[in-house]
Each structure stands twice: as structure tokens, then as C-alpha cells.
JSON list of C-alpha atoms in Angstrom, two decimals:
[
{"chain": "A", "resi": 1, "resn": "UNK", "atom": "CA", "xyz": [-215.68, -28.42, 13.79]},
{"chain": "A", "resi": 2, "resn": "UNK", "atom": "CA", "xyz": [-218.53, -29.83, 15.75]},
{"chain": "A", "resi": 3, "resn": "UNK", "atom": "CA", "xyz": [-216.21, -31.03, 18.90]},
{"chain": "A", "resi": 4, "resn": "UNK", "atom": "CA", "xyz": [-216.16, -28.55, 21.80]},
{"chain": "A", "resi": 5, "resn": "UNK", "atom": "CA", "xyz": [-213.40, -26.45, 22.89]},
{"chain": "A", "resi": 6, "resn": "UNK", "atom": "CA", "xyz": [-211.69, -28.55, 25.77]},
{"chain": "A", "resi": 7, "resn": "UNK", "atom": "CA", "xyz": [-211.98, -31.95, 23.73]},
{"chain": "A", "resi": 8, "resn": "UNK", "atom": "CA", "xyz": [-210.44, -31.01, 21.01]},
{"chain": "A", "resi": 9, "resn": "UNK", "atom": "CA", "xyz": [-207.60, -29.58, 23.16]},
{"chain": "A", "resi": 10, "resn": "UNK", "atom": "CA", "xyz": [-207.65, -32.65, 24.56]},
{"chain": "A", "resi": 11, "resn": "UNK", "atom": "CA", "xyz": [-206.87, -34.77, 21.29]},
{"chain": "A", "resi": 12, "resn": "UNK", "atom": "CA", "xyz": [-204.31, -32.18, 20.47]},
{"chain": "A", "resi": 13, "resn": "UNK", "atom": "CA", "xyz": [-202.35, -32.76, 24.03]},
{"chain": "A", "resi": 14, "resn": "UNK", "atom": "CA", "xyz": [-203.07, -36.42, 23.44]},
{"chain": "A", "resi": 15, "resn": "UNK", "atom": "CA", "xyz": [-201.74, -36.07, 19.87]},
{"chain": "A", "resi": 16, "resn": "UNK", "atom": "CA", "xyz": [-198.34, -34.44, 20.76]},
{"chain": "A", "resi": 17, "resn": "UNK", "atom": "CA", "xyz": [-198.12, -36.84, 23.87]},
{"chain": "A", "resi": 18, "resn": "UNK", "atom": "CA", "xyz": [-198.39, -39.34, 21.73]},
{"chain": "A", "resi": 19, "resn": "UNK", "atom": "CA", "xyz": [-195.89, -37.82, 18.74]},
{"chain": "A", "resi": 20, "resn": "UNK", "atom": "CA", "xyz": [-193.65, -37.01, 21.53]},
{"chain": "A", "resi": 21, "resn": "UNK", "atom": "CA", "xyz": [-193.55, -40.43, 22.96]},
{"chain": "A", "resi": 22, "resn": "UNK", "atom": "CA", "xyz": [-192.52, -41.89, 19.59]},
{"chain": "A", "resi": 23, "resn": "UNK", "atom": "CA", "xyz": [-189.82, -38.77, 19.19]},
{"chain": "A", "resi": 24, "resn": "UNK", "atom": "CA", "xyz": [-188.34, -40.27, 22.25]},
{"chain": "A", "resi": 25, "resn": "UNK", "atom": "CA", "xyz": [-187.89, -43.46, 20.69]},
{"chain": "A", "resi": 26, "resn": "UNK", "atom": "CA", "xyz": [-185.94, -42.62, 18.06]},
{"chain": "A", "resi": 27, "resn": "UNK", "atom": "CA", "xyz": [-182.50, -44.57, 18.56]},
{"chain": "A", "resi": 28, "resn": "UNK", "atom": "CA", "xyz": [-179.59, -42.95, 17.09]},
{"chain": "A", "resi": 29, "resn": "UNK", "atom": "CA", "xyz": [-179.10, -44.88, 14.30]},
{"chain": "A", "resi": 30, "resn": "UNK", "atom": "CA", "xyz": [-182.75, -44.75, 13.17]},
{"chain": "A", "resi": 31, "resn": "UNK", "atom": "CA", "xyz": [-182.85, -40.64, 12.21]},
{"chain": "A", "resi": 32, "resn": "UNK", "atom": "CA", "xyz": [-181.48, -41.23, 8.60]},
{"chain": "A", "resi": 33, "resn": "UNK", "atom": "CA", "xyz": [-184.05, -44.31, 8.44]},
{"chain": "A", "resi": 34, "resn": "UNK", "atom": "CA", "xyz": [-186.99, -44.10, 5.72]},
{"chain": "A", "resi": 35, "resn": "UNK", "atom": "CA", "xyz": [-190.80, -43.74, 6.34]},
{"chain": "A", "resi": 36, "resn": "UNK", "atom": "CA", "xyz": [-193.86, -44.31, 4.81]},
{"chain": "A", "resi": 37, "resn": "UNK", "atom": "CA", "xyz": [-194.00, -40.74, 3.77]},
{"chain": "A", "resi": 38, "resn": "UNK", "atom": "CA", "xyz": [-191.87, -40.74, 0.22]},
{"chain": "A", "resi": 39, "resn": "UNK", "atom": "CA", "xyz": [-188.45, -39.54, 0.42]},
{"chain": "A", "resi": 40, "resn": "UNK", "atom": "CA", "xyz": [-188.84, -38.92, 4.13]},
{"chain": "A", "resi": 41, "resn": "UNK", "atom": "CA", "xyz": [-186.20, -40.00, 6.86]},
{"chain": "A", "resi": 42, "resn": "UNK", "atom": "CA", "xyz": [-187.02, -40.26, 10.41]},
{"chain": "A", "resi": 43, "resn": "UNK", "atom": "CA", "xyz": [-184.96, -36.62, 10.73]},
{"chain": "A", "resi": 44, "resn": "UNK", "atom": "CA", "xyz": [-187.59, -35.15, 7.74]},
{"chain": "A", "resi": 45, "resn": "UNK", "atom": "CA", "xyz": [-190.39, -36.29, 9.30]},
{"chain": "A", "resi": 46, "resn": "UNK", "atom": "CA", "xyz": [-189.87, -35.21, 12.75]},
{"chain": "A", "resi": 47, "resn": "UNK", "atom": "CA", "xyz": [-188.37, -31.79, 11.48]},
{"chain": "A", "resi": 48, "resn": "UNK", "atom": "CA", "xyz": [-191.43, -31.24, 9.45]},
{"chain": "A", "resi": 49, "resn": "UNK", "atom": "CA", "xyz": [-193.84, -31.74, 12.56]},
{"chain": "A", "resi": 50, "resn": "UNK", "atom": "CA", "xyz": [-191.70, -29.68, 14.54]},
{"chain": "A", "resi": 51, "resn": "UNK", "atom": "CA", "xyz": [-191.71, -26.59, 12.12]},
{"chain": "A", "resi": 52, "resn": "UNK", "atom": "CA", "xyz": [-195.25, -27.43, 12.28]},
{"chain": "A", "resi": 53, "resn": "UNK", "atom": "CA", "xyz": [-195.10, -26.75, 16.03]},
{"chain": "A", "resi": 54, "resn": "UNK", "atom": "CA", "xyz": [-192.73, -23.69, 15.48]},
{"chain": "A", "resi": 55, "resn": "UNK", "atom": "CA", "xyz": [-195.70, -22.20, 13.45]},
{"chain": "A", "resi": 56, "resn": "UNK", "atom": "CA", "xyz": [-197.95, -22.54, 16.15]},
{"chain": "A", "resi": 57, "resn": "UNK", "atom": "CA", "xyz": [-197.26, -19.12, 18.09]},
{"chain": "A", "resi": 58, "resn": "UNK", "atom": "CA", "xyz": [-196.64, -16.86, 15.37]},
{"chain": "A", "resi": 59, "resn": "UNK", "atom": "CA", "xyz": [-200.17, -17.63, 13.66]},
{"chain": "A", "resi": 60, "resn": "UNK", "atom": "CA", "xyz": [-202.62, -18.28, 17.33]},
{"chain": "A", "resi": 61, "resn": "UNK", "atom": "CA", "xyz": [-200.46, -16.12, 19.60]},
{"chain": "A", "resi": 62, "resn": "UNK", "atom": "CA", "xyz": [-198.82, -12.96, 17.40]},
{"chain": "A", "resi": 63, "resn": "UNK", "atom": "CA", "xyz": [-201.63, -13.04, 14.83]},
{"chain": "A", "resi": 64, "resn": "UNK", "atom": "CA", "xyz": [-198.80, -13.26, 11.92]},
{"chain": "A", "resi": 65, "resn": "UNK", "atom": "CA", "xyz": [-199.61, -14.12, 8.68]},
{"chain": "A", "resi": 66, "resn": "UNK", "atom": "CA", "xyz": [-197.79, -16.78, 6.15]},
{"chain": "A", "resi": 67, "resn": "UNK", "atom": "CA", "xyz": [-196.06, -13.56, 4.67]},
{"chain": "A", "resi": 68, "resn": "UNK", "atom": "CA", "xyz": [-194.83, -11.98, 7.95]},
{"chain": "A", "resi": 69, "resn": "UNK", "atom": "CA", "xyz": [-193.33, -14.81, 9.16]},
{"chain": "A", "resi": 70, "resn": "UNK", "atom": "CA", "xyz": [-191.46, -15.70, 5.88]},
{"chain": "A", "resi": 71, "resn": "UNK", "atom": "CA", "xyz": [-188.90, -18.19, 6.05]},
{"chain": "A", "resi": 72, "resn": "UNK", "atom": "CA", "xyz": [-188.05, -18.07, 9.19]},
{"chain": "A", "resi": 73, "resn": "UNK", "atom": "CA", "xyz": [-188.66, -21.98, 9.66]},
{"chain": "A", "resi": 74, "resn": "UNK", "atom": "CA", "xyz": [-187.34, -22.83, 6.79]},
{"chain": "A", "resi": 75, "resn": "UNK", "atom": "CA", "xyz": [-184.22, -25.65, 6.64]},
{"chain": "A", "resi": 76, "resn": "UNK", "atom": "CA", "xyz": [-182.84, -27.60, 9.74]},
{"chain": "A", "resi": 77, "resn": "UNK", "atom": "CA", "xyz": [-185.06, -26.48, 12.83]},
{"chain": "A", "resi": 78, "resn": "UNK", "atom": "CA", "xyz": [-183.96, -29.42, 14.51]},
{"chain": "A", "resi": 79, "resn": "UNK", "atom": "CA", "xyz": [-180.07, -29.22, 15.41]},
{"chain": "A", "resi": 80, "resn": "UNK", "atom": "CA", "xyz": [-177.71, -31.08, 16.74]},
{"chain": "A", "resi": 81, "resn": "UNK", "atom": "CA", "xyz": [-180.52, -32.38, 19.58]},
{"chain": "A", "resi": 82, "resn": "UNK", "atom": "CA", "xyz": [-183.62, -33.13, 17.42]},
{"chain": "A", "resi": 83, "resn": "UNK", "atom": "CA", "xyz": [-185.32, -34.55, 20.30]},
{"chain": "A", "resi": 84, "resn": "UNK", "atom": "CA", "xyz": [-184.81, -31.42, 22.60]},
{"chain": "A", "resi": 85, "resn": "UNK", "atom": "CA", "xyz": [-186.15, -29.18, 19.35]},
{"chain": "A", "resi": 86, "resn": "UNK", "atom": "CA", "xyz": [-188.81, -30.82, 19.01]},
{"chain": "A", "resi": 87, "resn": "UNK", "atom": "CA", "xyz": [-189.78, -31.05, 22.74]},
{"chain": "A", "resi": 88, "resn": "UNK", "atom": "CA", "xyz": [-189.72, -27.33, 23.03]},
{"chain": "A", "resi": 89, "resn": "UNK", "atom": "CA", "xyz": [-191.43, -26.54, 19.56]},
{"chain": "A", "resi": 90, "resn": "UNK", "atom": "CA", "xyz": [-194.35, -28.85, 21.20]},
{"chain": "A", "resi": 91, "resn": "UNK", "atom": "CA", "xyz": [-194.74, -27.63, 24.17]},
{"chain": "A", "resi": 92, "resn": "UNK", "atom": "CA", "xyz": [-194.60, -23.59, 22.86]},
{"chain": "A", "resi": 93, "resn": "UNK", "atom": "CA", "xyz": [-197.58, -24.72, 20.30]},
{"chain": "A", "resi": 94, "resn": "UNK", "atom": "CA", "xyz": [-199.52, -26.30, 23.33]},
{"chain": "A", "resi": 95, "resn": "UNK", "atom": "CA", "xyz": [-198.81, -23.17, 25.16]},
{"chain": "A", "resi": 96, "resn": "UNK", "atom": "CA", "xyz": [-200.05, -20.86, 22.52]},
{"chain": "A", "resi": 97, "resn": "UNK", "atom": "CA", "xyz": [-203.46, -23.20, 21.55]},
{"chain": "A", "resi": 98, "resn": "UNK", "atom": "CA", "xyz": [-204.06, -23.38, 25.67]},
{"chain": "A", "resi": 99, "resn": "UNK", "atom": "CA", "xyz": [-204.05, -19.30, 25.97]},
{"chain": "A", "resi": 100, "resn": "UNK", "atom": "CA", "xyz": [-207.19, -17.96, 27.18]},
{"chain": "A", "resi": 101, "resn": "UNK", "atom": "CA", "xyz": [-209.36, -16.37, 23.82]},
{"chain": "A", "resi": 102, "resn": "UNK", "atom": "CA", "xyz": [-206.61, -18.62, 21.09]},
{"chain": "A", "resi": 103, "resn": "UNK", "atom": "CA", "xyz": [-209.30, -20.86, 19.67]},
{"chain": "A", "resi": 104, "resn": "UNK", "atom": "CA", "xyz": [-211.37, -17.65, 18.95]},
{"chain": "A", "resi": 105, "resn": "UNK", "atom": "CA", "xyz": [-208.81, -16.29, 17.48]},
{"chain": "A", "resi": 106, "resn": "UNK", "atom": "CA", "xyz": [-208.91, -16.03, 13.44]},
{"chain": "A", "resi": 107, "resn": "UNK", "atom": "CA", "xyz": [-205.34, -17.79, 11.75]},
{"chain": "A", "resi": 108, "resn": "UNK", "atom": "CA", "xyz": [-203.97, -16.41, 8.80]},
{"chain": "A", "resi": 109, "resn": "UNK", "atom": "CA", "xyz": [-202.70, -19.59, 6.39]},
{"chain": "A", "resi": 110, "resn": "UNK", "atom": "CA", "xyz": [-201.47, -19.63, 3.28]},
{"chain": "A", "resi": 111, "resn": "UNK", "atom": "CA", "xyz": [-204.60, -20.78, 1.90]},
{"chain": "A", "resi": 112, "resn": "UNK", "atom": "CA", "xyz": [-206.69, -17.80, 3.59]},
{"chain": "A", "resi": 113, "resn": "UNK", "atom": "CA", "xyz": [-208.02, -16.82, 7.51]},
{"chain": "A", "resi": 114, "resn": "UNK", "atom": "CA", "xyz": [-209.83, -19.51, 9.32]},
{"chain": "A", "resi": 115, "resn": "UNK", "atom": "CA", "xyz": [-210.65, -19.26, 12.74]},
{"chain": "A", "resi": 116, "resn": "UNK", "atom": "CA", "xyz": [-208.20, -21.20, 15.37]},
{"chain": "A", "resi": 117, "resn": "UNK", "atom": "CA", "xyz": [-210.23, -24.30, 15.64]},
{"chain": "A", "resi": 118, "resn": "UNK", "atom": "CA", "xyz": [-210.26, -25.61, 11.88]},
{"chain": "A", "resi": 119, "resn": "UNK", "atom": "CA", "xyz": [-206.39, -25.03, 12.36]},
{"chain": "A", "resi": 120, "resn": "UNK", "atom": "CA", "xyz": [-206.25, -26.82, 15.65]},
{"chain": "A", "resi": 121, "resn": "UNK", "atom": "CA", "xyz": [-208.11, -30.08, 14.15]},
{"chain": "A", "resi": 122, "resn": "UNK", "atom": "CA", "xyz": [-204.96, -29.93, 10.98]},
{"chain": "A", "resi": 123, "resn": "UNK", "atom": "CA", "xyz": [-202.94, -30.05, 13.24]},
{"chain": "A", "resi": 124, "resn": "UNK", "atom": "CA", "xyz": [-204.03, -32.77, 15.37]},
{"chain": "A", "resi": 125, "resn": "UNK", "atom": "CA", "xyz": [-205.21, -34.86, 12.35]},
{"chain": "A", "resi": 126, "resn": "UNK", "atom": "CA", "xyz": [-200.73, -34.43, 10.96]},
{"chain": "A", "resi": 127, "resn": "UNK", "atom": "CA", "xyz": [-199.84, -35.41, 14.27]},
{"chain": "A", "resi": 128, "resn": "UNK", "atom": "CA", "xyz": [-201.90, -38.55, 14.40]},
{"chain": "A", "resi": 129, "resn": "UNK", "atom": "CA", "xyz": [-201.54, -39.40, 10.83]},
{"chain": "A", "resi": 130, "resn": "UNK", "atom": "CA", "xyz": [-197.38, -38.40, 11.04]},
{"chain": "A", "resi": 131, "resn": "UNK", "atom": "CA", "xyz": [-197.63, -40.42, 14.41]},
{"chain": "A", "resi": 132, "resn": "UNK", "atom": "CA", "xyz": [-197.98, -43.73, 12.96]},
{"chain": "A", "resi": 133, "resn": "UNK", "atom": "CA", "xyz": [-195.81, -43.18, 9.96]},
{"chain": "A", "resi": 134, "resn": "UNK", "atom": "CA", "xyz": [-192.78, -42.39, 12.93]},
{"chain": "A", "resi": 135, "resn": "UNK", "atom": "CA", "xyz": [-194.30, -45.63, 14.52]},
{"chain": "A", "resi": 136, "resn": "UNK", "atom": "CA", "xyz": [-193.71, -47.65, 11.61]},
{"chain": "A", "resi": 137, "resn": "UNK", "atom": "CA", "xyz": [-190.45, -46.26, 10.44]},
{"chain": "A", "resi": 138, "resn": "UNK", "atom": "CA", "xyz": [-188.90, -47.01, 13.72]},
{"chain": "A", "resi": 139, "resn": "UNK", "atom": "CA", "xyz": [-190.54, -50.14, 14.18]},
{"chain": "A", "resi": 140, "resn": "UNK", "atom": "CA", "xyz": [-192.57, -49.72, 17.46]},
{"chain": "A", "resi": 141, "resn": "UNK", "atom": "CA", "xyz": [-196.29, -50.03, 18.23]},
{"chain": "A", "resi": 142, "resn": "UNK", "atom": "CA", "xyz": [-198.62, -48.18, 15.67]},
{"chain": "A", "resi": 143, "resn": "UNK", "atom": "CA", "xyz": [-201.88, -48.60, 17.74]},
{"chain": "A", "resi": 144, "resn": "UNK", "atom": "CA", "xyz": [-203.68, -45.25, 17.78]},
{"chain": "A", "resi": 145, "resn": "UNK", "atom": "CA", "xyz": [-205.77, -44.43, 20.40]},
{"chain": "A", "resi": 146, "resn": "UNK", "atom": "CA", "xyz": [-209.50, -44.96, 19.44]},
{"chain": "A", "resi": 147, "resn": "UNK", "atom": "CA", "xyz": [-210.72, -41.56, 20.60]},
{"chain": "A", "resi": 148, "resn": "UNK", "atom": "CA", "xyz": [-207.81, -39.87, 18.13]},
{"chain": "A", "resi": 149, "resn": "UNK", "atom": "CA", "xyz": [-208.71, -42.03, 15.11]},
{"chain": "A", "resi": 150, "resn": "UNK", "atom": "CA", "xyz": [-212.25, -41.00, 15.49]},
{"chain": "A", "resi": 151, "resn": "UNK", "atom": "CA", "xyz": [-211.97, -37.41, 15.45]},
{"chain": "A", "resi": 152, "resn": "UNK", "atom": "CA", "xyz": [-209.45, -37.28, 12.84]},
{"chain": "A", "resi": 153, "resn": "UNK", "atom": "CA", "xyz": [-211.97, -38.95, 10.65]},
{"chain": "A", "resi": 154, "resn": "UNK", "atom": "CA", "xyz": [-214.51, -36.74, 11.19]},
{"chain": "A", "resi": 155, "resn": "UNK", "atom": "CA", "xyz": [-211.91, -34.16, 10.14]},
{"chain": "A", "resi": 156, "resn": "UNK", "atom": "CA", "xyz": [-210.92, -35.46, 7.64]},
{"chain": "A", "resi": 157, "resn": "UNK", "atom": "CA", "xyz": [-213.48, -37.62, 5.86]},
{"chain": "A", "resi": 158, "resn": "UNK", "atom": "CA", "xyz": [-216.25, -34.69, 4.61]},
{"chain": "A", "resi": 159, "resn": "UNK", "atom": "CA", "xyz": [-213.06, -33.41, 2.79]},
{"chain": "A", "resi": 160, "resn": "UNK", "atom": "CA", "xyz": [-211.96, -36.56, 1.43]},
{"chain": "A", "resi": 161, "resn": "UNK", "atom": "CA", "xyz": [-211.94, -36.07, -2.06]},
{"chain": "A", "resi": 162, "resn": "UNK", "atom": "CA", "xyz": [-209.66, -32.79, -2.11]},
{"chain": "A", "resi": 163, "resn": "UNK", "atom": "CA", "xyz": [-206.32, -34.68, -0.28]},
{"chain": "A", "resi": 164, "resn": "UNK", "atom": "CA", "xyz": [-205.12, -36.38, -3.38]},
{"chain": "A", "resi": 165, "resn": "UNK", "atom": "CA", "xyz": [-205.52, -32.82, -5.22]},
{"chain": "A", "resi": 166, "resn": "UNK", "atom": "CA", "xyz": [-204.09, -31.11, -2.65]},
{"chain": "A", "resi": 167, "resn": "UNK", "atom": "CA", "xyz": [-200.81, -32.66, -3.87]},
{"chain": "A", "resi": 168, "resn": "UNK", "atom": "CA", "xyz": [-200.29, -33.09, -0.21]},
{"chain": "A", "resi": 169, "resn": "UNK", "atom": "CA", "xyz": [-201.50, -36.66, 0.23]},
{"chain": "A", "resi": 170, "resn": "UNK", "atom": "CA", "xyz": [-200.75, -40.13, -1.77]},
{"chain": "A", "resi": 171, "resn": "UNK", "atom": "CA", "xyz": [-204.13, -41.16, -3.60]},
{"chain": "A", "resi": 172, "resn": "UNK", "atom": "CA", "xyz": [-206.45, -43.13, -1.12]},
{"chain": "A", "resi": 173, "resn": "UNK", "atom": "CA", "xyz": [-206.09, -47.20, -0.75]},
{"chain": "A", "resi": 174, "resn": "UNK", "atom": "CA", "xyz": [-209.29, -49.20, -1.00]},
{"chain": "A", "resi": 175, "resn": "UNK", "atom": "CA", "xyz": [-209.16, -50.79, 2.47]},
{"chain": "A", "resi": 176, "resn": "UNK", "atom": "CA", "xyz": [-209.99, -54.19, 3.10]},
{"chain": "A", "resi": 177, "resn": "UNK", "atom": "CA", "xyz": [-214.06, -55.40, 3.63]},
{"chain": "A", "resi": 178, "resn": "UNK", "atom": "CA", "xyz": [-213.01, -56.03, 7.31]},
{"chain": "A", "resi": 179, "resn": "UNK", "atom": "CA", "xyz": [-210.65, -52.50, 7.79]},
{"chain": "A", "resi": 180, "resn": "UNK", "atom": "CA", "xyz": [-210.92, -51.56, 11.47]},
{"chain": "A", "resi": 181, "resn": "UNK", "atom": "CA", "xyz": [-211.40, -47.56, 12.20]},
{"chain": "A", "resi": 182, "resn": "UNK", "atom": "CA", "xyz": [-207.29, -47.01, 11.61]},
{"chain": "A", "resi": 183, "resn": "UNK", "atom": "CA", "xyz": [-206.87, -48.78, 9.03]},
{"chain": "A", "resi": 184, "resn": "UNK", "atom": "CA", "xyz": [-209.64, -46.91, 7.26]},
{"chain": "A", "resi": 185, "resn": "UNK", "atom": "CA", "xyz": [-208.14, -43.39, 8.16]},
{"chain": "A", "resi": 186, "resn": "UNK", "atom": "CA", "xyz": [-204.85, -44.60, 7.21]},
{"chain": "A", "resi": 187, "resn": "UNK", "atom": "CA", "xyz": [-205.88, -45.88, 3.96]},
{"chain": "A", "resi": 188, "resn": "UNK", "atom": "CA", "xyz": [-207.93, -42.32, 3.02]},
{"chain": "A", "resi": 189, "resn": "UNK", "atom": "CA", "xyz": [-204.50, -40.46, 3.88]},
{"chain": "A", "resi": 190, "resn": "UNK", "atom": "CA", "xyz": [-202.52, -43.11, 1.50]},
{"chain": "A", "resi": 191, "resn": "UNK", "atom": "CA", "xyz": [-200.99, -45.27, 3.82]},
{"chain": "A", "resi": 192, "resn": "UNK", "atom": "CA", "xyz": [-200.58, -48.89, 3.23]},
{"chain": "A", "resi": 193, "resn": "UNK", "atom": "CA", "xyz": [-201.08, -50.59, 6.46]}
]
């Protein structure tokens, strides 16, 4: 990651500000709604992000690995209060990335170790991304912040043609001659916009 340390903390506050804010806006009848992400509701995709978040500790903070920590996340992390889950799975990740020495820190992923950083910039780049899908399935602004959409194109873009193997992401969308920066990144991740 070529971004320095306190920007790209600063994209990932700005990122879960910015997740948060649309958590917030969830009305009650909206958490069964669907979202852009396939046979996602409003309560999948916010429970996914938050497990995210619940990760967060465990790998930059304990050192655990994928094996250690098991299934310890695994089914409803959100409750009868998804909003108050979330809000404290959040702000324990931003806790944990903001320790002194955590983004020199190596992670241990399924996938293999990294170091802290390549792990802060996925994370930041399934906020944003996760961001606007929340946006859209709950029908309020999905304007990104320029600043965000930039560096999670540079994060994701050089690694472009592994997402649709990955299994993880919908093939990419051929965006339109006059895409603006969003609509590119949002196309590359498989969004329609």
C-alpha cells in the first residue's frame, strides 16, 4: 500500500463514519429489505460488516489466527439491537487499528500472514463498497466521498482481474464512456449503478 500510515487511518475512520451513518438510517421496517448484494437483506449485510468489525481485535490486537478464533463470529452477531452491535463492533476495530505498533503488526488470514496495512485497505475498500450497497437498499444518498473512491481504487484496481475468481465478487460491468470515478469502482466490484 503506497498511502501513509495516518491517511489510510483516516479513510478507514471516514469509512466506518460513513457505514455507521447509513446503519443509523436503517428504519425498522427496512432490515428484512433486499440489497444489491444477492440474497442479502439489510440485516445480512450489516451483520456481515459487523463480524467484519468483530474480527478486527482478535487478528491486529491478540495476534489470533483464522483457526484460533474459530467460529466464534459465526451466526447472528447482531441481536435484538443491530444498530447498538454494530456501533460497538466499529468502534472496538477502530480501537484495535488506532493502537500504537497495530499497522506493523503481521495479520494472520485465512488466505496467509500479511502485514496490518494490506488488511486495513480490505477493510476500508468492504466498507466503502458495502456502504453504497446499504445506501441503495435503503434508499438514501449513495454519493461517496471522492477521497474514499480514490483510494479504494488504487486498492483495488492492480488486483482487478482476481475478484470475479475469488468467487467473492459479481463479474465486472463495462461502465459507461462517460462513468465518473464511483461509478467505475462500482462497476469493477459488480455493481450496477
Amino acid at each position: 500500500m503506497s498511502s501513509d500510515a495516518p491517511s489510510v487511518l483516516d479513510r478507514h475512520a471516514e469509512a466506518l463514519d460513513l457505514f455507521a451513518e447509513r446503519v443509523h438510517a436503517v428504519r425498522g421496517d427496512q432490515w428484512d429489505a433486499p440489497t444489491p448484494c444477492t440474497d442479502w437483506t439489510v440485516r445480512d449485510l450489516v451483520g456481515h460488516l459487523t463480524t467484519e468489525q468483530l474480527w478486527v481485535p482478535a487478528l491486529v490486537r491478540d495476534g489470533a489466527t483464522t483457526e484460533s478464533v474459530g467460529d466464534s463470529f459465526d451466526g447472528d452477531v447482531l441481536g435484538p439491537d443491530p444498530v447498538a452491535s454494530w456501533d460497538t463492533a466499529a468502534a472496538a476495530a477502530r480501537a484495535a487499528f488506532r493502537e500504537p505498533g497495530a499497522l506493523d503488526r503481521t495479520v494472520h488470514l485465512s488466505f496467509g500472514d500479511t502485514d496490518a496495512t494490506f488488511y486495513l485497505g480490505q477493510m476500508i475498500t468492504d466498507l466503502t463498497v458495502h456502504t453504497w450497497d446499504l445506501s441503495r437498499a435503503i434508499g438514501v444518498d449513495e454519493r461517496l466521498p471522492g477521497p474514499l473512491v480514490d483510494f479504494v481504487r488504487g486498492e483495488v484496481e492492480p488486483h482487478a482481474a482476481e475478484l470475479e475468481k475469488s468467487g467473492l465478487f459479481a463479474p465486472a460491468v463495462e461502465p459507461p464512456p462517460d462513468a465518473d470515478a464511483q461509478t467505475k469502482l462500482l462497476n469493477l466490484m459488480g455493481r450496477r449503478v
